[in-house]
CSV table of C-alpha atoms in Angstrom, one decimal:
chain,number,residue,atom,x,y,z
L,1,SER,CA,-8.5,-15.0,0.3
L,2,TRP,CA,-7.6,-18.6,0.6
L,3,LEU,CA,-6.5,-18.7,-3.1
L,4,TYR,CA,-3.4,-16.5,-2.5
L,5,MET,CA,-2.2,-18.2,0.7
L,6,ASN,CA,-1.5,-21.8,-0.5
L,7,ARG,CA,-3.5,-23.3,2.4
L,8,HIS,CA,-1.5,-21.3,4.9
L,9,PRO,CA,-3.9,-18.7,6.2
L,10,VAL,CA,-3.4,-16.2,9.0
L,11,TYR,CA,-5.6,-17.2,12.0
L,12,CYS,CA,-7.0,-14.3,14.0
L,13,HIS,CA,-7.2,-15.7,17.5
L,14,SER,CA,-7.0,-12.4,19.3
L,15,ILE,CA,-9.0,-9.2,19.2
L,16,PRO,CA,-6.0,-7.1,18.1
L,17,LYS,CA,-5.4,-9.5,15.2
L,18,ILE,CA,-9.1,-9.3,14.2
L,19,ILE,CA,-8.8,-5.5,14.3
L,20,ALA,CA,-5.6,-5.7,12.2
L,21,ALA,CA,-7.5,-7.9,9.6
L,22,CYS,CA,-10.3,-5.4,9.5
L,23,LEU,CA,-8.0,-2.4,9.1
L,24,ALA,CA,-5.9,-4.1,6.5
L,25,ASN,CA,-9.0,-4.7,4.4
L,26,VAL,CA,-10.2,-1.1,4.5
L,27,ASN,CA,-10.3,0.2,1.0
L,28,CYS,CA,-9.4,3.9,0.8
L,29,LEU,CA,-10.7,4.2,-2.8
L,30,ILE,CA,-13.7,6.6,-2.7
L,31,ASP,CA,-15.3,6.1,-6.1
L,32,GLU,CA,-14.5,3.3,-8.5
L,33,ASN,CA,-16.6,5.2,-11.1
L,34,PHE,CA,-14.4,8.3,-10.9
L,35,GLN,CA,-13.6,8.0,-14.6
L,36,LEU,CA,-17.2,8.8,-15.4
L,37,LEU,CA,-16.8,12.1,-13.6
L,38,LEU,CA,-13.9,12.9,-15.8
L,39,ASP,CA,-15.6,11.8,-19.0
L,40,ASN,CA,-18.6,14.0,-18.2
L,41,ASN,CA,-16.6,17.1,-17.2
L,42,ASN,CA,-16.1,19.4,-20.2
L,43,ASP,CA,-13.6,21.9,-18.7
L,44,GLY,CA,-10.9,19.2,-18.0
L,45,SER,CA,-11.0,19.6,-14.2
L,46,ILE,CA,-12.1,17.4,-11.4
L,47,VAL,CA,-14.6,18.8,-9.0
L,48,ASP,CA,-15.0,17.4,-5.5
L,49,THR,CA,-18.2,17.6,-3.5
L,50,ASP,CA,-17.2,21.0,-2.1
L,51,ASN,CA,-16.8,22.4,-5.6
L,52,ASN,CA,-13.1,22.7,-5.1
L,53,CYS,CA,-11.3,22.2,-8.4
L,54,ILE,CA,-8.4,19.8,-8.8
L,55,SER,CA,-6.7,20.2,-12.1
L,56,HIS,CA,-5.4,17.2,-14.0
L,57,PRO,CA,-3.0,16.8,-17.0
L,58,ASN,CA,-4.7,16.8,-20.3
L,59,ASN,CA,-2.5,14.8,-22.7
L,60,GLU,CA,-4.5,13.3,-25.5
L,61,ASN,CA,-1.6,11.0,-26.5
L,62,THR,CA,-1.6,9.2,-23.2
L,63,LYS,CA,-4.3,6.9,-21.9
L,64,GLN,CA,-5.1,8.0,-18.4
L,65,HIS,CA,-7.0,6.4,-15.6
L,66,TYR,CA,-7.9,8.3,-12.5
L,67,CYS,CA,-8.7,7.0,-9.0
L,68,LEU,CA,-10.1,9.1,-6.1
L,69,TYR,CA,-8.6,8.2,-2.7
L,70,SER,CA,-9.4,9.5,0.7
L,71,GLY,CA,-6.2,11.0,2.3
L,72,PRO,CA,-7.7,11.2,5.8
L,73,LEU,CA,-8.8,7.5,5.6
L,74,TYR,CA,-5.3,6.5,4.6
L,75,ASP,CA,-4.0,8.5,7.6
L,76,VAL,CA,-6.3,6.8,10.1
L,77,LYS,CA,-5.6,3.4,8.7
L,78,ARG,CA,-1.8,4.0,8.7
L,79,ASP,CA,-1.8,5.4,12.3
L,80,LEU,CA,-3.9,2.5,13.7
L,81,LEU,CA,-1.8,-0.1,11.9
L,82,TRP,CA,1.4,1.5,13.4
L,83,ILE,CA,-0.1,1.2,16.9
L,84,LEU,CA,-0.8,-2.5,16.3
L,85,TYR,CA,2.7,-2.9,14.8
L,86,ASP,CA,4.3,-1.3,17.8
L,87,GLU,CA,2.3,-3.6,20.1
L,88,GLY,CA,3.6,-6.6,18.1
L,89,HIS,CA,0.3,-7.7,16.7
L,90,LEU,CA,1.5,-7.5,13.0
L,91,SER,CA,4.6,-9.6,13.6
L,92,ASP,CA,3.1,-12.7,12.0
L,93,PHE,CA,0.6,-11.0,9.6
L,94,PRO,CA,2.2,-10.5,6.2
L,95,PHE,CA,-0.9,-8.8,4.6
L,96,ALA,CA,-1.2,-6.3,7.4
L,97,LEU,CA,2.5,-5.4,7.1
L,98,CYS,CA,2.0,-4.9,3.4
L,99,GLU,CA,-1.0,-2.7,3.9
L,100,LEU,CA,1.0,-0.6,6.4
L,101,GLY,CA,3.7,-0.2,3.7
L,102,ASP,CA,1.0,0.7,1.2
L,103,CYS,CA,-0.4,3.4,3.5
L,104,GLU,CA,3.1,4.8,4.0
L,105,GLU,CA,3.6,4.7,0.2
L,106,HIS,CA,0.4,6.8,-0.4
L,107,ARG,CA,0.4,9.0,2.7
L,108,THR,CA,4.0,9.0,3.9
L,109,SER,CA,4.5,9.9,7.6
L,110,SER,CA,7.9,10.9,9.0
L,111,ARG,CA,8.1,7.3,10.2
L,112,GLY,CA,7.7,5.9,6.7
L,113,GLU,CA,10.4,8.3,5.4
L,114,SER,CA,12.9,7.2,8.0
L,115,TRP,CA,15.8,4.9,7.1
L,116,SER,CA,16.2,1.6,8.8
L,117,ARG,CA,18.4,-1.5,8.6
L,118,LEU,CA,17.2,-4.9,7.5
L,119,ASP,CA,16.4,-7.4,10.2
L,120,ARG,CA,18.7,-10.3,9.5
L,121,SER,CA,17.8,-12.3,12.6
L,122,SER,CA,15.6,-14.5,10.3
L,123,PRO,CA,17.2,-17.6,8.9
L,124,SER,CA,15.5,-17.1,5.6
L,125,PRO,CA,17.4,-15.0,3.0
L,126,SER,CA,16.0,-11.7,1.9
L,127,LEU,CA,15.3,-10.6,-1.6
L,128,LEU,CA,17.2,-7.4,-0.8
L,129,PRO,CA,21.0,-7.2,-0.6
L,130,THR,CA,22.5,-8.5,2.5
L,131,THR,CA,24.9,-5.6,2.8
L,132,ASN,CA,24.5,-3.3,5.7
L,133,SER,CA,22.9,-0.5,3.6
L,134,ALA,CA,20.0,1.5,4.9
L,135,ILE,CA,16.5,1.2,3.3
L,136,LEU,CA,13.3,3.2,3.7
L,137,THR,CA,10.9,1.9,6.3
L,138,ILE,CA,8.4,1.2,3.6
L,139,GLU,CA,10.7,-1.2,1.9
L,140,ALA,CA,11.6,-2.8,5.2
L,141,LEU,CA,7.9,-3.5,5.9
L,142,TYR,CA,7.6,-5.3,2.6
L,143,ASP,CA,10.8,-7.3,3.3
L,144,LYS,CA,9.5,-8.2,6.7
L,145,ALA,CA,6.2,-9.4,5.2
L,146,ILE,CA,8.2,-11.6,2.8
L,147,GLN,CA,10.3,-13.0,5.7
L,148,VAL,CA,7.2,-13.7,7.8
L,149,SER,CA,5.6,-15.5,4.8
L,150,ARG,CA,8.7,-17.6,4.3
L,151,THR,CA,9.3,-18.5,7.9
L,152,GLN,CA,5.8,-18.9,9.3
L,153,TYR,CA,3.6,-19.7,6.3
L,154,ASN,CA,5.8,-22.0,4.2
L,155,ASP,CA,6.3,-19.2,1.7
L,156,GLY,CA,2.6,-19.6,0.8
L,157,GLN,CA,1.6,-15.9,1.0
L,158,VAL,CA,1.5,-14.2,-2.4
L,159,TYR,CA,0.7,-10.7,-1.4
L,160,PRO,CA,4.1,-9.7,0.1
L,161,TYR,CA,5.7,-10.4,-3.2
L,162,CYS,CA,3.1,-8.5,-5.1
L,163,TYR,CA,3.4,-5.4,-2.9
L,164,ALA,CA,7.2,-5.5,-2.9
L,165,GLY,CA,7.2,-5.9,-6.7
L,166,HIS,CA,4.8,-3.0,-7.2
L,167,TYR,CA,6.9,-0.8,-4.9
L,168,HIS,CA,10.1,-1.6,-6.8
L,169,LYS,CA,8.3,-1.2,-10.2
L,170,ASP,CA,7.3,2.3,-9.3
L,171,ALA,CA,10.7,2.9,-7.7
L,172,GLY,CA,9.3,5.5,-5.3
L,173,LEU,CA,7.2,7.4,-7.9
L,174,LEU,CA,4.3,7.7,-5.5
L,175,THR,CA,4.6,10.8,-3.4
L,176,ASN,CA,2.9,11.6,-0.1
L,177,LYS,CA,0.2,13.3,-2.1
L,178,GLY,CA,-0.6,10.1,-3.8
L,179,THR,CA,0.2,11.0,-7.4
L,180,SER,CA,1.9,8.7,-9.8
L,181,SER,CA,3.8,9.4,-13.0
L,182,SER,CA,4.9,6.7,-15.2
L,183,SER,CA,5.5,6.2,-18.9
L,184,LYS,CA,2.9,5.5,-21.7
L,185,ASP,CA,-0.1,4.4,-19.7
L,186,GLU,CA,-0.3,6.8,-16.9
L,187,GLN,CA,-2.3,6.1,-13.8
L,188,ASN,CA,-3.2,9.3,-11.8
L,189,ASN,CA,-4.4,8.9,-8.3
L,190,VAL,CA,-6.1,11.9,-6.8
L,191,MET,CA,-6.0,12.2,-3.1
L,192,ILE,CA,-8.7,14.3,-1.4
L,193,ASP,CA,-7.5,15.9,1.9
């Protein structure tokens, strides 16, 4: 998406970088018309293809939107992105770093729950405090994506800021089961395992 890169795209000149681009663009949303299933279901429950019922809150005063996500697909995407990260193939790929953080947000592994220190070897200032405080790996991934955008893409990549902003807006409300709970307009994500 050239529009959000301010003429500073990520060039995929290697097979691992191409794989990272493909993985980063995998959409774990199963059914965008999932709301229709809810609207046509009279007993207030969500039924998956195996007829296992998943209950949902029924609050008539709150506008609710439901999304159906594949937990196993998130797991595979997350694990493959971690392999590419460990091999150094995501070091200059802000969007892939953001997608790895997003996978960890929705399907947190022990690695995503771990605490880390910010990498301050970069000459560009971070949006996060410069104190020596520990942050979750998820937040560190978003910060690294912002740093890469600033230092290697003339701060032309928009996605790192969007992902980091969304993460801080939710302030950790997403759990490893993929459910979200916010104020008036609730968005409920249903994760199918």
